[in-house]
């Protein structure tokens, strides 16, 4: 059931043009909606979402992405809480702080992104992972397309040609 997409964006407009409809659609459908991103992006979302912002749980990303395990645990807790409260579907916008990571941590976080495809495979959840290309190098952008089955952008949703089966990526040495 999982829908897991990457958004590689270069401007605030590109971020908002994809993320706001993603979040708004969830609110309109009565889904549980969570956005975890930078303070600056949260401010942009609040401004563009208007009244719908009250129906979206907004969180600054540093508290969520201390380690891959804490991130998975917090997303699992949100998902479980909302489904137990009657939500039929959950939407999550999650933007990890890639640029703040030490180079040696990057493979671990790539495995985290790939592992989400396994952990939430049978869950009623849509996950959109924004990647700010202005802050990220080619390696991280490549990891985004390798760990997300689909990408989304101004031209719509596309199958990721670089997608790697999660078992391959998670279990590689």
PDB file of C-alpha atoms in Angstrom:
ATOM      1  CA  UNK A   1       0.000   0.000   0.000  1.00  0.00           C
ATOM      2  CA  UNK A   2       2.908   2.371   0.682  1.00  0.00           C
ATOM      3  CA  UNK A   3       3.473   5.237  -1.748  1.00  0.00           C
ATOM      4  CA  UNK A   4       7.036   6.568  -1.333  1.00  0.00           C
ATOM      5  CA  UNK A   5       8.196   9.435  -3.552  1.00  0.00           C
ATOM      6  CA  UNK A   6      11.165  11.777  -3.695  1.00  0.00           C
ATOM      7  CA  UNK A   7      10.896  15.440  -4.624  1.00  0.00           C
ATOM      8  CA  UNK A   8      14.152  17.002  -5.765  1.00  0.00           C
ATOM      9  CA  UNK A   9      13.550  20.753  -5.694  1.00  0.00           C
ATOM     10  CA  UNK A  10      15.643  23.853  -6.356  1.00  0.00           C
ATOM     11  CA  UNK A  11      13.309  26.684  -5.365  1.00  0.00           C
ATOM     12  CA  UNK A  12      10.723  27.497  -2.738  1.00  0.00           C
ATOM     13  CA  UNK A  13       8.134  27.524  -5.499  1.00  0.00           C
ATOM     14  CA  UNK A  14       9.029  23.974  -6.599  1.00  0.00           C
ATOM     15  CA  UNK A  15       8.791  22.841  -2.966  1.00  0.00           C
ATOM     16  CA  UNK A  16       5.395  24.475  -2.434  1.00  0.00           C
ATOM     17  CA  UNK A  17       3.957  23.482  -5.831  1.00  0.00           C
ATOM     18  CA  UNK A  18       4.307  19.793  -4.926  1.00  0.00           C
ATOM     19  CA  UNK A  19       4.101  19.729  -1.126  1.00  0.00           C
ATOM     20  CA  UNK A  20       1.030  21.928  -0.646  1.00  0.00           C
ATOM     21  CA  UNK A  21      -1.230  19.833  -2.929  1.00  0.00           C
ATOM     22  CA  UNK A  22       0.129  16.663  -1.309  1.00  0.00           C
ATOM     23  CA  UNK A  23      -0.770  17.916   2.173  1.00  0.00           C
ATOM     24  CA  UNK A  24      -4.024  19.622   1.165  1.00  0.00           C
ATOM     25  CA  UNK A  25      -5.311  16.523  -0.574  1.00  0.00           C
ATOM     26  CA  UNK A  26      -4.751  14.563   2.628  1.00  0.00           C
ATOM     27  CA  UNK A  27      -6.634  17.140   4.689  1.00  0.00           C
ATOM     28  CA  UNK A  28      -9.520  17.177   2.192  1.00  0.00           C
ATOM     29  CA  UNK A  29      -9.755  13.386   2.355  1.00  0.00           C
ATOM     30  CA  UNK A  30      -9.759  13.368   6.159  1.00  0.00           C
ATOM     31  CA  UNK A  31      -6.398  11.621   6.358  1.00  0.00           C
ATOM     32  CA  UNK A  32      -3.882  12.097   9.145  1.00  0.00           C
ATOM     33  CA  UNK A  33      -1.243  14.500   7.828  1.00  0.00           C
ATOM     34  CA  UNK A  34       2.256  15.207   9.152  1.00  0.00           C
ATOM     35  CA  UNK A  35       4.953  17.511   7.748  1.00  0.00           C
ATOM     36  CA  UNK A  36       8.501  17.251   9.109  1.00  0.00           C
ATOM     37  CA  UNK A  37      10.883  19.737   7.499  1.00  0.00           C
ATOM     38  CA  UNK A  38      12.986  22.835   8.169  1.00  0.00           C
ATOM     39  CA  UNK A  39      11.674  25.829  10.123  1.00  0.00           C
ATOM     40  CA  UNK A  40      11.859  27.884   6.917  1.00  0.00           C
ATOM     41  CA  UNK A  41       9.821  25.341   4.965  1.00  0.00           C
ATOM     42  CA  UNK A  42       7.320  25.014   7.808  1.00  0.00           C
ATOM     43  CA  UNK A  43       6.772  28.792   7.648  1.00  0.00           C
ATOM     44  CA  UNK A  44       6.264  28.553   3.874  1.00  0.00           C
ATOM     45  CA  UNK A  45       3.776  25.729   4.330  1.00  0.00           C
ATOM     46  CA  UNK A  46       1.836  27.585   7.035  1.00  0.00           C
ATOM     47  CA  UNK A  47       1.563  30.609   4.764  1.00  0.00           C
ATOM     48  CA  UNK A  48       0.407  28.660   1.727  1.00  0.00           C
ATOM     49  CA  UNK A  49      -1.834  26.115   3.482  1.00  0.00           C
ATOM     50  CA  UNK A  50      -3.922  28.768   5.209  1.00  0.00           C
ATOM     51  CA  UNK A  51      -6.698  27.222   7.323  1.00  0.00           C
ATOM     52  CA  UNK A  52      -5.679  23.721   6.223  1.00  0.00           C
ATOM     53  CA  UNK A  53      -2.459  24.173   8.258  1.00  0.00           C
ATOM     54  CA  UNK A  54      -4.525  23.566  11.418  1.00  0.00           C
ATOM     55  CA  UNK A  55      -5.248  20.027  10.231  1.00  0.00           C
ATOM     56  CA  UNK A  56      -1.576  19.243   9.545  1.00  0.00           C
ATOM     57  CA  UNK A  57       0.796  18.259  12.324  1.00  0.00           C
ATOM     58  CA  UNK A  58       3.919  20.343  11.689  1.00  0.00           C
ATOM     59  CA  UNK A  59       7.301  19.414  13.180  1.00  0.00           C
ATOM     60  CA  UNK A  60      10.845  20.698  12.833  1.00  0.00           C
ATOM     61  CA  UNK A  61      13.043  17.982  11.386  1.00  0.00           C
ATOM     62  CA  UNK A  62      16.004  18.034  13.789  1.00  0.00           C
ATOM     63  CA  UNK A  63      13.892  16.460  16.526  1.00  0.00           C
ATOM     64  CA  UNK A  64      12.820  13.640  14.222  1.00  0.00           C
ATOM     65  CA  UNK A  65      16.056  12.741  12.484  1.00  0.00           C
ATOM     66  CA  UNK A  66      18.569  12.200  15.279  1.00  0.00           C
ATOM     67  CA  UNK A  67      19.211   8.630  14.090  1.00  0.00           C
ATOM     68  CA  UNK A  68      17.545   6.391  11.515  1.00  0.00           C
ATOM     69  CA  UNK A  69      16.063   4.289  14.312  1.00  0.00           C
ATOM     70  CA  UNK A  70      14.510   7.278  16.118  1.00  0.00           C
ATOM     71  CA  UNK A  71      13.068   8.516  12.826  1.00  0.00           C
ATOM     72  CA  UNK A  72      11.473   5.131  12.068  1.00  0.00           C
ATOM     73  CA  UNK A  73      10.162   4.858  15.640  1.00  0.00           C
ATOM     74  CA  UNK A  74       8.584   8.316  15.571  1.00  0.00           C
ATOM     75  CA  UNK A  75       6.968   7.738  12.189  1.00  0.00           C
ATOM     76  CA  UNK A  76       5.730   4.324  13.352  1.00  0.00           C
ATOM     77  CA  UNK A  77       4.260   5.915  16.519  1.00  0.00           C
ATOM     78  CA  UNK A  78       2.504   8.618  14.474  1.00  0.00           C
ATOM     79  CA  UNK A  79       1.134   6.058  12.029  1.00  0.00           C
ATOM     80  CA  UNK A  80      -0.076   3.711  14.761  1.00  0.00           C
ATOM     81  CA  UNK A  81      -1.634   6.514  16.814  1.00  0.00           C
ATOM     82  CA  UNK A  82      -3.511   7.939  13.841  1.00  0.00           C
ATOM     83  CA  UNK A  83      -4.715   4.598  12.503  1.00  0.00           C
ATOM     84  CA  UNK A  84      -5.842   3.572  16.003  1.00  0.00           C
ATOM     85  CA  UNK A  85      -7.736   6.892  16.207  1.00  0.00           C
ATOM     86  CA  UNK A  86      -9.679   6.040  13.068  1.00  0.00           C
ATOM     87  CA  UNK A  87      -7.638   7.482  10.185  1.00  0.00           C
ATOM     88  CA  UNK A  88      -7.994   5.385   7.059  1.00  0.00           C
ATOM     89  CA  UNK A  89      -4.802   6.717   5.487  1.00  0.00           C
ATOM     90  CA  UNK A  90      -1.747   8.685   6.633  1.00  0.00           C
ATOM     91  CA  UNK A  91       0.313  11.234   4.687  1.00  0.00           C
ATOM     92  CA  UNK A  92       3.835  12.136   5.731  1.00  0.00           C
ATOM     93  CA  UNK A  93       6.105  14.777   4.281  1.00  0.00           C
ATOM     94  CA  UNK A  94       9.559  14.038   5.695  1.00  0.00           C
ATOM     95  CA  UNK A  95      12.732  15.954   4.842  1.00  0.00           C
ATOM     96  CA  UNK A  96      15.850  14.611   6.595  1.00  0.00           C
ATOM     97  CA  UNK A  97      18.741  17.024   7.228  1.00  0.00           C
ATOM     98  CA  UNK A  98      21.117  15.488   4.689  1.00  0.00           C
ATOM     99  CA  UNK A  99      23.475  18.450   4.496  1.00  0.00           C
ATOM    100  CA  UNK A 100      24.122  18.270   8.240  1.00  0.00           C
ATOM    101  CA  UNK A 101      25.335  14.663   8.073  1.00  0.00           C
ATOM    102  CA  UNK A 102      28.944  13.601   8.175  1.00  0.00           C
ATOM    103  CA  UNK A 103      30.058  11.874   4.980  1.00  0.00           C
ATOM    104  CA  UNK A 104      30.429   8.552   6.811  1.00  0.00           C
ATOM    105  CA  UNK A 105      26.729   8.689   7.844  1.00  0.00           C
ATOM    106  CA  UNK A 106      25.371   9.045   4.314  1.00  0.00           C
ATOM    107  CA  UNK A 107      25.209   5.303   3.500  1.00  0.00           C
ATOM    108  CA  UNK A 108      23.364   4.708   6.782  1.00  0.00           C
ATOM    109  CA  UNK A 109      20.750   7.347   5.917  1.00  0.00           C
ATOM    110  CA  UNK A 110      20.416   5.990   2.382  1.00  0.00           C
ATOM    111  CA  UNK A 111      19.682   2.593   3.906  1.00  0.00           C
ATOM    112  CA  UNK A 112      17.118   4.265   6.151  1.00  0.00           C
ATOM    113  CA  UNK A 113      15.304   5.720   3.116  1.00  0.00           C
ATOM    114  CA  UNK A 114      15.386   2.345   1.395  1.00  0.00           C
ATOM    115  CA  UNK A 115      14.312   0.492   4.525  1.00  0.00           C
ATOM    116  CA  UNK A 116      11.125   2.597   4.694  1.00  0.00           C
ATOM    117  CA  UNK A 117       9.995   0.702   1.584  1.00  0.00           C
ATOM    118  CA  UNK A 118      10.113  -2.501   3.644  1.00  0.00           C
ATOM    119  CA  UNK A 119       8.983  -1.226   7.046  1.00  0.00           C
ATOM    120  CA  UNK A 120       5.851   0.501   5.724  1.00  0.00           C
ATOM    121  CA  UNK A 121       5.181  -1.648   2.638  1.00  0.00           C
ATOM    122  CA  UNK A 122       1.821  -2.943   3.870  1.00  0.00           C
ATOM    123  CA  UNK A 123       0.724   0.267   5.606  1.00  0.00           C
ATOM    124  CA  UNK A 124      -1.867   2.773   4.344  1.00  0.00           C
ATOM    125  CA  UNK A 125       0.630   5.611   4.077  1.00  0.00           C
ATOM    126  CA  UNK A 126       1.956   8.034   1.483  1.00  0.00           C
ATOM    127  CA  UNK A 127       5.424   9.438   2.145  1.00  0.00           C
ATOM    128  CA  UNK A 128       6.884  12.382   0.253  1.00  0.00           C
ATOM    129  CA  UNK A 129      10.573  13.069   0.848  1.00  0.00           C
ATOM    130  CA  UNK A 130      11.753  16.505  -0.310  1.00  0.00           C
ATOM    131  CA  UNK A 131      15.432  16.950  -1.186  1.00  0.00           C
ATOM    132  CA  UNK A 132      16.727  20.515  -1.530  1.00  0.00           C
ATOM    133  CA  UNK A 133      19.160  20.302  -4.461  1.00  0.00           C
ATOM    134  CA  UNK A 134      20.678  23.678  -3.481  1.00  0.00           C
ATOM    135  CA  UNK A 135      22.115  22.051  -0.352  1.00  0.00           C
ATOM    136  CA  UNK A 136      22.870  18.558  -1.611  1.00  0.00           C
ATOM    137  CA  UNK A 137      25.557  17.097  -3.790  1.00  0.00           C
ATOM    138  CA  UNK A 138      25.134  14.659  -6.645  1.00  0.00           C
ATOM    139  CA  UNK A 139      25.761  11.659  -4.372  1.00  0.00           C
ATOM    140  CA  UNK A 140      22.773  12.398  -2.144  1.00  0.00           C
ATOM    141  CA  UNK A 141      20.556  13.258  -5.102  1.00  0.00           C
ATOM    142  CA  UNK A 142      21.527   9.905  -6.611  1.00  0.00           C
ATOM    143  CA  UNK A 143      20.645   8.169  -3.367  1.00  0.00           C
ATOM    144  CA  UNK A 144      17.203   9.812  -3.502  1.00  0.00           C
ATOM    145  CA  UNK A 145      16.408   8.253  -6.857  1.00  0.00           C
ATOM    146  CA  UNK A 146      17.909   4.913  -5.796  1.00  0.00           C
ATOM    147  CA  UNK A 147      15.801   4.674  -2.622  1.00  0.00           C
ATOM    148  CA  UNK A 148      12.425   5.957  -3.878  1.00  0.00           C
ATOM    149  CA  UNK A 149      10.356   3.963  -6.369  1.00  0.00           C
ATOM    150  CA  UNK A 150       9.011   7.213  -7.797  1.00  0.00           C
ATOM    151  CA  UNK A 151       9.976  10.845  -8.110  1.00  0.00           C
ATOM    152  CA  UNK A 152       7.591  13.754  -8.350  1.00  0.00           C
ATOM    153  CA  UNK A 153       8.081  17.216  -9.770  1.00  0.00           C
ATOM    154  CA  UNK A 154       6.720  19.781 -12.187  1.00  0.00           C
ATOM    155  CA  UNK A 155       6.196  17.091 -14.838  1.00  0.00           C
ATOM    156  CA  UNK A 156       4.219  14.842 -12.506  1.00  0.00           C
ATOM    157  CA  UNK A 157       5.103  11.471 -11.041  1.00  0.00           C
ATOM    158  CA  UNK A 158       7.675   9.276 -12.747  1.00  0.00           C
ATOM    159  CA  UNK A 159       9.075   5.835 -12.013  1.00  0.00           C
ATOM    160  CA  UNK A 160      12.612   6.238 -10.731  1.00  0.00           C
ATOM    161  CA  UNK A 161      14.970   4.674 -13.298  1.00  0.00           C
ATOM    162  CA  UNK A 162      17.705   4.336 -10.663  1.00  0.00           C
ATOM    163  CA  UNK A 163      15.548   2.626  -8.027  1.00  0.00           C
ATOM    164  CA  UNK A 164      17.321  -0.233  -6.252  1.00  0.00           C
ATOM    165  CA  UNK A 165      15.437  -3.086  -4.575  1.00  0.00           C
ATOM    166  CA  UNK A 166      15.514  -2.344  -0.823  1.00  0.00           C
ATOM    167  CA  UNK A 167      16.834  -5.778   0.072  1.00  0.00           C
ATOM    168  CA  UNK A 168      19.790  -5.189  -2.204  1.00  0.00           C
ATOM    169  CA  UNK A 169      20.542  -1.768  -0.783  1.00  0.00           C
ATOM    170  CA  UNK A 170      19.825  -2.453   2.899  1.00  0.00           C
ATOM    171  CA  UNK A 171      21.803  -5.687   2.984  1.00  0.00           C
ATOM    172  CA  UNK A 172      24.816  -4.604   0.926  1.00  0.00           C
ATOM    173  CA  UNK A 173      28.122  -4.572   2.848  1.00  0.00           C
TER     174      UNK A 173
END
